[in-house]
Amino acid sequence: MMTTELTSTNSTARPALASLLRWQEPLATRLRYRHTLPGMVANRLLNVELGLYLIAELLPLIPAQFLPDLINGQGAAYRLRPSWSPRQYRALNQARTLLAPYRDRTVWLNALDKYATLSPDIRAFSVNARGGWNPEISIYVLRERLSLFQGVLA
C-alpha cells in the first residue's frame, strides 16, 4: 500500500514539473546543443534570466539579489514599489509560480553565482553591479529571450 502511494505521488509530480519547464522549450534544447551545456544548465539559465527580467520590469533599480523579496512580497524594495499596472501584477503572480524555488534567498544567490560563471556570449544579462542587458550578446539572441520572457509572464 505504501509503495502505491509513493508511485502515484512521483507520477503526479513529474507532469507538474514538466508543465513548469514547458515554457522554456525549444529554446533550452537549442541552447543545450549550440553551447554544449550539460544537463539542466540551459533550463536553469532561463530560470535565472526570467528572474532578472522580472526585476528589470518591476523594480529596475534594485539589485538582482533582492528577487526573493520581490516574489515573496517582502522587504523594503517591495514595500516601497511604485504603483503597478494589472499586467505587472499578473507577471509577478506568474513568476511566483515559475520561480518558486527562488523564494529561498540562498537558492537564488547560488543560482546567480552559477549564472555568472557561464560564458558571456550565452548570458542575456550582465552580472556586474549595475546589472542590465549584456552588451556582448547579439541583438537576435536578446530579442529571442525578451520575446520568451514577455510571453511567459503575460
Short mmCIF file of C-alpha atoms in Angstrom, two decimals:
data_model
loop_
_atom_site.label_atom_id
_atom_site.label_comp_id
_atom_site.label_asym_id
_atom_site.label_seq_id
_atom_site.Cartn_x
_atom_site.Cartn_y
_atom_site.Cartn_z
CA MET A 1 0.00 0.00 0.00
CA MET A 2 2.81 2.42 0.86
CA THR A 3 4.58 1.67 -2.45
CA THR A 4 1.46 2.53 -4.43
CA GLU A 5 1.16 5.88 -2.69
CA LEU A 6 4.79 6.76 -3.39
CA THR A 7 4.48 5.75 -7.02
CA SER A 8 1.35 7.79 -7.57
CA THR A 9 2.94 10.82 -5.89
CA ASN A 10 6.00 10.58 -8.12
CA SER A 11 3.94 10.19 -11.28
CA THR A 12 1.89 13.30 -10.48
CA ALA A 13 4.95 15.34 -9.57
CA ARG A 14 6.68 14.75 -12.90
CA PRO A 15 3.89 16.17 -15.11
CA ALA A 16 3.73 19.21 -12.83
CA LEU A 17 7.48 19.77 -13.22
CA ALA A 18 7.23 19.19 -16.95
CA SER A 19 4.50 21.82 -17.28
CA LEU A 20 6.59 24.32 -15.31
CA LEU A 21 9.52 23.78 -17.70
CA ARG A 22 7.41 23.72 -20.88
CA TRP A 23 7.75 27.48 -21.41
CA GLN A 24 11.50 27.02 -21.89
CA GLU A 25 11.32 24.62 -24.82
CA PRO A 26 12.50 24.58 -27.60
CA LEU A 27 14.94 27.36 -26.64
CA ALA A 28 16.50 25.33 -23.83
CA THR A 29 17.17 22.48 -26.24
CA ARG A 30 18.78 24.82 -28.79
CA LEU A 31 20.96 26.38 -26.08
CA ARG A 32 21.95 22.96 -24.80
CA TYR A 33 23.17 21.84 -28.22
CA ARG A 34 24.54 25.14 -29.52
CA HIS A 35 26.68 25.72 -26.44
CA THR A 36 27.13 22.06 -25.37
CA LEU A 37 25.59 22.69 -21.98
CA PRO A 38 25.33 19.71 -19.64
CA GLY A 39 22.10 18.51 -18.06
CA MET A 40 19.63 21.15 -16.98
CA VAL A 41 22.05 24.11 -17.25
CA ALA A 42 20.08 25.67 -20.12
CA ASN A 43 16.85 25.41 -18.12
CA ARG A 44 18.48 26.96 -15.06
CA LEU A 45 19.95 29.74 -17.20
CA LEU A 46 16.47 30.59 -18.48
CA ASN A 47 15.02 30.48 -14.96
CA VAL A 48 17.64 32.92 -13.68
CA GLU A 49 17.11 35.17 -16.67
CA LEU A 50 13.36 35.13 -16.12
CA GLY A 51 14.02 36.33 -12.57
CA LEU A 52 16.36 39.05 -13.82
CA TYR A 53 13.83 40.07 -16.45
CA LEU A 54 11.12 40.30 -13.77
CA ILE A 55 13.31 42.62 -11.72
CA ALA A 56 14.06 44.75 -14.79
CA GLU A 57 10.34 45.05 -15.50
CA LEU A 58 9.01 45.66 -11.99
CA LEU A 59 11.81 47.18 -9.91
CA PRO A 60 14.66 48.08 -12.28
CA LEU A 61 16.65 49.99 -9.66
CA ILE A 62 17.05 47.16 -7.16
CA PRO A 63 19.99 44.74 -7.29
CA ALA A 64 19.40 41.21 -8.57
CA GLN A 65 19.99 39.80 -5.07
CA PHE A 66 16.54 41.03 -3.99
CA LEU A 67 14.46 38.77 -6.25
CA PRO A 68 13.35 36.63 -3.26
CA ASP A 69 11.95 39.76 -1.59
CA LEU A 70 10.06 40.62 -4.76
CA ILE A 71 8.46 37.20 -5.26
CA ASN A 72 7.78 36.78 -1.54
CA GLY A 73 6.21 40.25 -1.32
CA GLN A 74 8.57 41.33 1.45
CA GLY A 75 11.39 43.74 2.13
CA ALA A 76 11.81 47.45 1.70
CA ALA A 77 12.10 47.27 -2.09
CA TYR A 78 8.72 45.57 -2.32
CA ARG A 79 7.03 47.83 0.23
CA LEU A 80 8.32 50.99 -1.48
CA ARG A 81 7.45 49.82 -5.01
CA PRO A 82 5.69 52.17 -7.40
CA SER A 83 2.11 51.59 -8.49
CA TRP A 84 1.98 48.69 -10.89
CA SER A 85 -0.39 48.02 -13.73
CA PRO A 86 -2.62 44.93 -13.76
CA ARG A 87 -0.25 43.46 -16.38
CA GLN A 88 2.69 43.86 -13.97
CA TYR A 89 0.77 42.17 -11.15
CA ARG A 90 -0.08 39.27 -13.48
CA ALA A 91 3.61 38.99 -14.39
CA LEU A 92 4.55 38.85 -10.71
CA ASN A 93 1.93 36.19 -9.96
CA GLN A 94 3.03 34.06 -12.91
CA ALA A 95 6.69 34.43 -11.85
CA ARG A 96 5.84 33.37 -8.31
CA THR A 97 4.76 30.02 -9.70
CA LEU A 98 7.59 29.56 -12.20
CA LEU A 99 10.33 30.80 -9.88
CA ALA A 100 9.08 29.22 -6.64
CA PRO A 101 12.49 27.72 -5.73
CA TYR A 102 13.96 31.23 -5.72
CA ARG A 103 11.77 32.29 -2.80
CA ASP A 104 14.71 30.94 -0.79
CA ARG A 105 17.43 33.61 -0.84
CA THR A 106 20.28 31.07 -0.64
CA VAL A 107 18.98 29.15 -3.65
CA TRP A 108 18.68 32.38 -5.65
CA LEU A 109 22.14 33.65 -4.69
CA ASN A 110 23.69 30.28 -5.62
CA ALA A 111 21.86 30.37 -8.96
CA LEU A 112 23.16 33.90 -9.62
CA ASP A 113 26.70 32.79 -8.81
CA LYS A 114 26.44 29.87 -11.24
CA TYR A 115 24.92 32.15 -13.87
CA ALA A 116 27.94 34.47 -13.55
CA THR A 117 30.26 31.56 -14.41
CA LEU A 118 28.60 30.98 -17.79
CA SER A 119 30.22 32.38 -20.91
CA PRO A 120 29.22 36.00 -21.61
CA ASP A 121 28.11 35.09 -25.13
CA ILE A 122 25.30 32.95 -23.71
CA ARG A 123 24.03 35.28 -20.94
CA ALA A 124 21.38 37.88 -21.82
CA PHE A 125 22.03 39.82 -18.61
CA SER A 126 25.13 41.48 -17.27
CA VAL A 127 26.31 40.26 -13.89
CA ASN A 128 28.17 43.40 -12.88
CA ALA A 129 26.94 45.64 -10.07
CA ARG A 130 24.77 47.74 -12.39
CA GLY A 131 23.05 44.76 -14.00
CA GLY A 132 21.06 45.32 -17.17
CA TRP A 133 21.45 43.72 -20.56
CA ASN A 134 24.68 42.02 -21.51
CA PRO A 135 26.37 44.14 -24.22
CA GLU A 136 28.25 41.07 -25.50
CA ILE A 137 25.12 39.19 -26.61
CA SER A 138 23.77 39.54 -30.13
CA ILE A 139 20.63 41.57 -30.77
CA TYR A 140 18.98 38.49 -32.28
CA VAL A 141 19.56 36.46 -29.10
CA LEU A 142 18.41 39.33 -26.90
CA ARG A 143 15.18 39.74 -28.88
CA GLU A 144 14.54 36.00 -28.74
CA ARG A 145 14.92 35.92 -24.95
CA LEU A 146 12.88 39.08 -24.38
CA SER A 147 10.08 37.69 -26.50
CA LEU A 148 10.13 34.44 -24.50
CA PHE A 149 10.08 36.23 -21.13
CA GLN A 150 7.35 38.65 -22.19
CA GLY A 151 5.22 35.77 -23.42
CA VAL A 152 5.60 33.62 -20.34
CA LEU A 153 4.78 36.46 -17.95
CA ALA A 154 1.85 37.79 -19.98
#
